[in-house]
Amino acid sequence: MSIRIIGTGSYVPEKILTNDDLSELVDTSDEWITQRVGVKQRHVSVNETTADLAVKAAQRAVEAAGITADELDLIVTATVSADSLCPSTAALVQAAIGAKCPAFDVSSACSGFLFALDTAAAFVARGGIRHALVIGAERLSRIVNWTDRSTCVIFGDGAGAAVVAPGDNYLVSHLFTQGNDDVISIPAGPGNSPFYEREEPARQINMKGQETFKFAVRRIADDIRLVTAKAGITPEQLKYIVPHQANSRIIDLAARKLGVPMEKFRLNIDRYGNTSSASVAISLDELVRSGELQPGDLIALCAFGGGLSSAACVIRW
Ligand code: ACO
């Protein structure tokens, strides 16, 4: 299509919250969380904002790309836990890293990084962009309901980023939205209007776990089939699939549905939990830095989440 990834980076805050730590906050156990979700620990911020996390991941991606921030022509950040609605997280990153280009945020929950990547690809295809910086960054600990054991055990904080340039390695992409605020929602929070008569719920993550679970398994399988078919390959030809890390059982069932071995899926949920928009970007960075990718390798990225939304793409490395 229109881009190639020339550098990646990621960052998680230092503080680690183990399952045992969580069992002191809510009625849960390491055994339940490990078996039902696959998370052993997650990182949580104690003094860094969402933008701080994004900046550190961005700087690592820019360095890996071998460019300087003033060579960026676009910054797109995906987040559902921005510090402020204005300025955007992307604008805060732009200022912090010393870039001078247009910068804006997109919101598509856990699919956000792939929506942002596709947005950057469209801008590059339009022309005039030498390098675009795409970021997924979340401080979900800010908006988790820490009294709800069915959600607070899942999420973590972190950020991942990629620098893209014009190229032909982004072979196929697919974005999907099925508007629904009943399964997953993060309300904006109470407003100030003295005139508005309806209740405005708190800003926190609400999720119907089992419905999300079924949606996720179906979307991963359908989206991977769709993008591989469009790319003229089979899922077996993919060296790796980098999925959104929400629940290791979701990946296991999707792998069975697709008929591909679980080993193709890159998993790090045990260390980070679900970092929403940052999740695929962090895993991609770990894969790139592992040195396991060779030029010409085919990989797929896929994600699903609030919106409801899902996305997938095929990349030739
Ligand atoms: N510890 C111990 N017990 C728990 C916990 C916990 N942390 N959480 C729930 N339980 C209990 C429930 O109370 C219930 O008990 P009961 O049978 O006595 O009523 C039992 O465990 C089973 O509960 P379920 O909700 O059916 O548990 P499930 O196996 O579905 O796991 C989970 C819940 C982990 C949320 C799972 O449904 C899931 O992973 N869903 C998908 C989440 C996801 O993919 N999110 C991504 C999008 S998020 C976004 O976009 C921002």
Coordinates of C-alpha atoms and ligand atoms in Angstrom, one line a residue:
M1 CA 0.0 0.0 0.0
S2 CA 1.8 3.1 1.1
I3 CA 4.1 2.8 4.1
R4 CA 6.9 0.9 5.7
I5 CA 7.8 0.9 9.4
I6 CA 11.3 2.2 9.9
G7 CA 11.5 2.4 13.7
T8 CA 9.6 1.3 16.8
G9 CA 9.7 2.1 20.5
S10 CA 7.8 1.4 23.7
Y11 CA 7.8 2.4 27.3
V12 CA 6.0 1.2 30.5
P13 CA 6.1 2.9 33.9
E14 CA 8.4 1.4 36.5
K15 CA 5.9 0.4 39.2
I16 CA 4.7 -3.2 38.9
L17 CA 1.4 -4.3 40.3
T18 CA 1.3 -8.1 40.8
N19 CA -1.8 -10.3 41.0
D20 CA -1.1 -10.7 44.7
D21 CA -0.9 -6.9 45.1
L22 CA -4.4 -6.7 43.5
S23 CA -5.8 -9.4 45.8
E24 CA -5.3 -6.9 48.6
L25 CA -7.5 -4.4 46.8
V26 CA -10.3 -6.7 45.6
D27 CA -11.6 -10.2 46.2
T28 CA -9.4 -12.0 43.6
S29 CA -6.4 -14.3 43.5
D30 CA -3.3 -14.9 41.4
E31 CA -4.8 -18.3 40.4
W32 CA -8.0 -16.8 39.0
I33 CA -6.4 -14.0 37.1
T34 CA -3.7 -16.3 35.7
Q35 CA -6.1 -19.0 34.5
R36 CA -9.0 -16.8 33.3
V37 CA -7.0 -13.8 31.8
G38 CA -3.3 -14.8 31.6
V39 CA -2.0 -11.7 33.4
K40 CA 0.6 -12.1 36.1
Q41 CA 1.5 -8.4 36.5
R42 CA 0.9 -5.0 35.0
H43 CA 2.7 -1.6 35.2
V44 CA 1.0 1.4 36.7
S45 CA 2.1 5.0 36.6
V46 CA 2.7 6.8 39.9
N47 CA 3.8 10.2 38.5
E48 CA 3.8 10.0 34.7
T49 CA 1.0 11.3 32.6
T50 CA -0.3 9.6 29.5
A51 CA 1.6 12.1 27.4
D52 CA 4.8 11.3 29.4
L53 CA 4.5 7.6 28.5
A54 CA 3.8 8.6 24.9
V55 CA 6.9 10.8 24.7
K56 CA 9.2 8.1 26.0
A57 CA 7.9 5.6 23.5
A58 CA 8.0 8.2 20.7
Q59 CA 11.7 9.1 21.5
R60 CA 12.7 5.5 21.3
A61 CA 10.9 5.0 18.0
V62 CA 12.4 8.2 16.5
E63 CA 15.9 7.1 17.6
A64 CA 15.4 3.6 16.2
A65 CA 14.3 5.1 12.9
G66 CA 17.5 7.1 12.7
I67 CA 15.8 10.4 12.2
T68 CA 15.4 13.6 14.3
A69 CA 12.0 14.9 15.5
D70 CA 12.2 17.8 13.1
E71 CA 12.0 15.3 10.2
L72 CA 8.5 14.2 11.3
D73 CA 5.7 15.6 9.2
L74 CA 2.8 14.1 11.2
I75 CA 2.0 12.7 14.6
V76 CA -1.1 10.6 15.3
T77 CA -1.7 9.3 18.8
A78 CA -4.4 6.8 19.8
T79 CA -5.6 6.9 23.4
V80 CA -8.7 6.6 25.5
S81 CA -7.0 7.9 28.6
A82 CA -5.7 11.3 27.5
D83 CA -4.7 13.7 30.3
S84 CA -6.7 16.4 28.5
L85 CA -9.1 16.7 25.6
C86 CA -7.2 19.8 24.6
P87 CA -4.3 19.9 23.9
S88 CA -4.3 16.4 22.3
T89 CA -1.8 13.9 23.5
A90 CA -0.2 14.1 20.1
A91 CA 0.2 17.9 20.5
L92 CA 1.9 17.4 23.9
V93 CA 4.3 14.8 22.4
Q94 CA 5.0 17.2 19.5
A95 CA 6.1 19.9 22.0
A96 CA 8.1 17.6 24.2
I97 CA 10.1 16.0 21.5
G98 CA 10.7 19.2 19.5
A99 CA 8.7 18.3 16.4
K100 CA 7.0 21.0 14.3
C101 CA 4.4 19.0 12.4
P102 CA 0.6 18.7 12.7
A103 CA -0.4 16.4 15.5
F104 CA -3.8 15.0 16.5
D105 CA -5.4 12.1 18.4
V106 CA -7.7 9.3 17.3
S107 CA -9.9 7.3 19.6
S108 CA -10.9 3.7 18.9
A109 CA -10.1 2.1 22.2
C110 CA -8.0 -1.1 22.0
S111 CA -8.0 -0.9 18.1
G112 CA -6.7 2.6 18.3
F113 CA -3.1 2.0 17.3
L114 CA -4.2 0.2 14.1
F115 CA -6.7 3.0 13.3
A116 CA -3.9 5.5 13.8
L117 CA -1.5 3.5 11.6
D118 CA -4.1 3.4 8.8
T119 CA -4.7 7.1 9.2
A120 CA -0.9 7.7 8.8
A121 CA -0.9 5.4 5.8
A122 CA -3.7 7.5 4.2
F123 CA -1.8 10.7 4.8
V124 CA 1.4 9.3 3.4
A125 CA -0.5 8.1 0.3
R126 CA -1.9 11.6 -0.1
G127 CA 1.8 12.7 -0.5
G128 CA 4.1 15.2 1.1
I129 CA 4.9 13.2 4.3
R130 CA 8.4 12.0 4.7
H131 CA 7.9 10.5 8.2
A132 CA 4.9 10.0 10.4
L133 CA 5.0 9.0 14.0
V134 CA 2.1 6.8 15.2
I135 CA 1.6 6.2 19.0
G136 CA -0.6 4.2 21.2
A137 CA -0.5 5.4 24.8
E138 CA -2.6 4.7 27.9
R139 CA -2.7 5.4 31.5
L140 CA -5.7 3.2 32.1
S141 CA -5.1 3.1 35.8
R142 CA -6.6 6.6 35.8
I143 CA -10.0 5.4 34.6
V144 CA -10.2 1.8 35.9
N145 CA -12.9 1.2 38.5
W146 CA -10.6 -0.2 41.2
T147 CA -13.5 -1.7 43.1
D148 CA -14.7 -3.8 40.2
R149 CA -12.7 -7.1 40.2
S150 CA -13.9 -8.1 36.8
T151 CA -12.2 -5.1 35.1
C152 CA -9.4 -3.8 37.4
V153 CA -7.4 -7.1 37.1
I154 CA -7.1 -6.8 33.4
F155 CA -5.7 -3.4 32.6
G156 CA -2.2 -1.8 32.7
D157 CA -0.4 1.4 31.6
G158 CA 2.1 1.8 28.8
A159 CA 2.9 3.2 25.4
G160 CA 4.2 2.0 22.0
A161 CA 5.2 3.9 18.9
A162 CA 6.3 3.4 15.3
V163 CA 7.8 5.8 12.7
V164 CA 6.6 5.1 9.2
A165 CA 7.9 6.4 5.9
P166 CA 6.6 6.0 2.3
G167 CA 7.1 2.4 1.2
D168 CA 5.2 -0.7 0.0
N169 CA 5.3 -3.0 3.1
Y170 CA 1.8 -2.2 4.4
L171 CA 0.0 -4.6 2.2
V172 CA -3.6 -4.7 3.3
S173 CA -5.6 -3.2 6.1
H174 CA -9.2 -3.6 7.4
L175 CA -11.0 -1.3 9.9
F176 CA -14.3 -2.4 11.5
T177 CA -16.8 -0.5 13.7
Q178 CA -20.1 -1.7 15.1
G179 CA -21.4 1.2 17.1
N180 CA -22.5 0.1 20.6
D181 CA -22.1 1.7 24.0
D182 CA -23.7 -1.2 25.9
V183 CA -20.8 -3.7 25.8
I184 CA -17.8 -1.4 26.5
S185 CA -18.0 2.3 27.5
I186 CA -15.8 5.0 29.0
P187 CA -18.1 8.0 29.6
A188 CA -16.6 11.4 29.4
G189 CA -17.7 12.1 33.0
P190 CA -20.1 14.6 34.6
G191 CA -20.4 17.9 32.8
N192 CA -20.9 21.5 34.0
S193 CA -24.1 22.4 32.3
P194 CA -26.8 23.8 34.7
F195 CA -29.3 23.1 31.9
Y196 CA -28.7 19.5 31.1
E197 CA -31.2 17.2 32.8
R198 CA -29.9 13.7 32.1
E199 CA -27.5 11.8 34.4
E200 CA -23.8 11.9 33.3
P201 CA -21.9 8.8 34.6
A202 CA -18.4 8.8 35.9
R203 CA -15.4 8.6 33.6
Q204 CA -14.4 4.9 34.0
I205 CA -14.1 1.7 32.1
N206 CA -17.3 -0.3 32.0
M207 CA -17.2 -3.7 30.2
K208 CA -19.5 -6.7 29.7
G209 CA -16.7 -9.3 29.8
Q210 CA -18.3 -12.2 28.2
E211 CA -19.9 -10.3 25.3
T212 CA -16.5 -8.6 24.6
F213 CA -14.9 -12.0 24.8
K214 CA -17.1 -13.5 22.1
F215 CA -16.9 -10.4 19.9
A216 CA -13.1 -10.5 20.2
V217 CA -12.7 -14.2 19.2
R218 CA -15.0 -13.7 16.2
R219 CA -13.3 -10.5 15.0
I220 CA -9.7 -11.8 15.3
A221 CA -10.6 -14.9 13.2
D222 CA -12.7 -13.0 10.7
D223 CA -10.3 -10.0 10.3
I224 CA -7.2 -12.2 9.9
R225 CA -9.0 -14.4 7.3
L226 CA -10.1 -11.2 5.5
V227 CA -6.7 -9.4 5.4
T228 CA -4.8 -12.5 4.5
A229 CA -7.2 -13.4 1.7
K230 CA -7.0 -9.8 0.4
A231 CA -3.2 -10.1 0.5
G232 CA -3.4 -13.3 -1.5
I233 CA -1.9 -15.4 1.3
T234 CA -3.1 -17.9 3.9
P235 CA -2.9 -17.3 7.6
E236 CA -0.4 -20.2 7.8
Q237 CA 2.0 -18.1 5.7
L238 CA 2.2 -15.4 8.4
K239 CA 5.4 -15.8 10.4
Y240 CA 3.8 -14.0 13.4
I241 CA 0.4 -12.5 14.4
V242 CA 0.7 -9.6 16.8
P243 CA -2.7 -9.4 18.6
H244 CA -4.2 -7.0 21.0
Q245 CA -3.4 -8.5 24.5
A246 CA -6.7 -8.7 26.3
N247 CA -7.0 -12.3 27.4
S248 CA -4.8 -15.2 26.5
R249 CA -7.9 -17.4 26.3
I250 CA -9.3 -15.1 23.5
I251 CA -6.1 -15.7 21.5
D252 CA -6.2 -19.4 22.1
L253 CA -9.7 -19.7 20.8
A254 CA -9.0 -17.4 17.9
A255 CA -6.0 -19.5 17.0
R256 CA -8.1 -22.7 17.0
K257 CA -10.8 -21.0 14.9
L258 CA -8.1 -20.0 12.4
G259 CA -6.4 -23.3 12.5
V260 CA -3.0 -21.8 13.1
P261 CA -0.7 -22.8 16.0
M262 CA -0.7 -20.6 19.1
E263 CA 3.0 -20.1 18.7
K264 CA 2.4 -17.7 15.8
F265 CA 0.8 -15.3 18.2
R266 CA 3.1 -13.0 20.1
L267 CA 1.9 -12.8 23.7
N268 CA 3.1 -10.5 26.5
I269 CA -0.1 -10.1 28.4
D270 CA 1.4 -11.9 31.4
R271 CA 3.8 -8.9 31.9
Y272 CA 1.7 -5.9 30.9
G273 CA -2.0 -6.8 31.0
N274 CA -4.3 -5.0 28.6
T275 CA -2.8 -1.6 27.7
S276 CA -5.6 -0.8 25.1
S277 CA -4.2 1.4 22.3
A278 CA -0.6 0.7 23.4
S279 CA -0.9 -3.1 23.4
V280 CA -0.2 -3.9 19.7
A281 CA 2.5 -1.2 19.5
I282 CA 4.3 -2.5 22.6
S283 CA 4.2 -6.1 21.2
L284 CA 5.4 -5.0 17.8
D285 CA 8.3 -3.2 19.3
E286 CA 9.3 -6.2 21.3
L287 CA 9.1 -8.4 18.2
V288 CA 11.2 -5.9 16.2
R289 CA 13.8 -5.6 18.9
S290 CA 14.0 -9.4 19.4
G291 CA 15.7 -9.6 16.0
E292 CA 13.4 -12.4 14.9
L293 CA 12.0 -10.6 11.9
Q294 CA 13.8 -11.0 8.6
P295 CA 13.2 -8.9 5.5
G296 CA 10.4 -10.4 3.5
D297 CA 8.7 -12.0 6.6
L298 CA 4.9 -11.6 6.6
I299 CA 3.2 -10.6 9.8
A300 CA -0.3 -9.5 10.8
L301 CA -1.4 -7.1 13.5
C302 CA -4.9 -7.3 14.9
A303 CA -6.9 -5.6 17.6
F304 CA -10.5 -5.3 18.9
G305 CA -12.2 -3.3 21.6
G306 CA -14.5 -0.5 22.5
G307 CA -16.6 1.1 19.8
L308 CA -17.1 -1.7 19.2
S309 CA -14.2 -1.8 16.9
S310 CA -11.6 -4.1 15.4
A311 CA -8.8 -3.8 12.9
A312 CA -6.1 -5.9 11.2
C313 CA -3.3 -5.4 8.7
V314 CA -0.7 -7.5 6.9
I315 CA 2.9 -6.2 6.7
R316 CA 5.8 -7.6 4.7
W317 CA 8.9 -6.8 6.8
Ligands
ACO1 N1 -11.3 -12.7 40.6 C1 -12.1 -13.7 41.0 N2 -13.3 -14.0 40.5 C2 -13.7 -13.1 39.6 C3 -13.0 -12.1 39.1 C4 -11.7 -11.9 39.7 N3 -10.9 -10.9 39.3 N4 -13.7 -11.4 38.1 C5 -14.9 -12.1 38.0 N5 -14.9 -13.1 38.9 C6 -16.0 -14.1 39.1 C7 -17.3 -13.6 38.7 O1 -17.9 -12.8 39.8 C8 -18.1 -14.8 38.4 O2 -18.4 -15.4 39.7 P1 -19.9 -16.2 39.8 O3 -19.8 -17.3 38.8 O4 -19.9 -16.6 41.3 O5 -20.9 -15.2 39.5 C9 -17.0 -15.7 37.8 O6 -15.7 -15.2 38.2 C10 -17.1 -15.8 36.3 O7 -17.2 -14.4 35.8 P2 -17.2 -14.1 34.3 O8 -17.5 -12.6 34.1 O9 -18.1 -15.1 33.6 O10 -15.7 -14.4 34.0 P3 -15.0 -14.6 32.6 O11 -14.4 -15.9 32.5 O12 -15.9 -14.2 31.5 O13 -13.8 -13.6 32.7 C11 -13.1 -11.5 31.8 C12 -14.0 -12.2 32.8 C13 -11.7 -11.7 32.2 C14 -13.5 -10.0 31.9 C15 -13.4 -12.0 30.4 O14 -14.8 -12.0 30.1 C16 -12.7 -11.2 29.4 O15 -11.5 -11.3 29.2 N6 -13.4 -10.5 28.5 C17 -12.8 -9.8 27.4 C18 -12.2 -8.5 27.8 C19 -11.6 -7.8 26.7 O16 -11.2 -8.4 25.7 N7 -11.5 -6.5 26.7 C20 -11.0 -5.7 25.6 C21 -11.6 -4.5 25.3 S1 -11.3 -3.3 26.6 C22 -11.4 -1.8 25.9 O17 -11.6 -1.7 24.7 C23 -11.1 -0.6 26.7

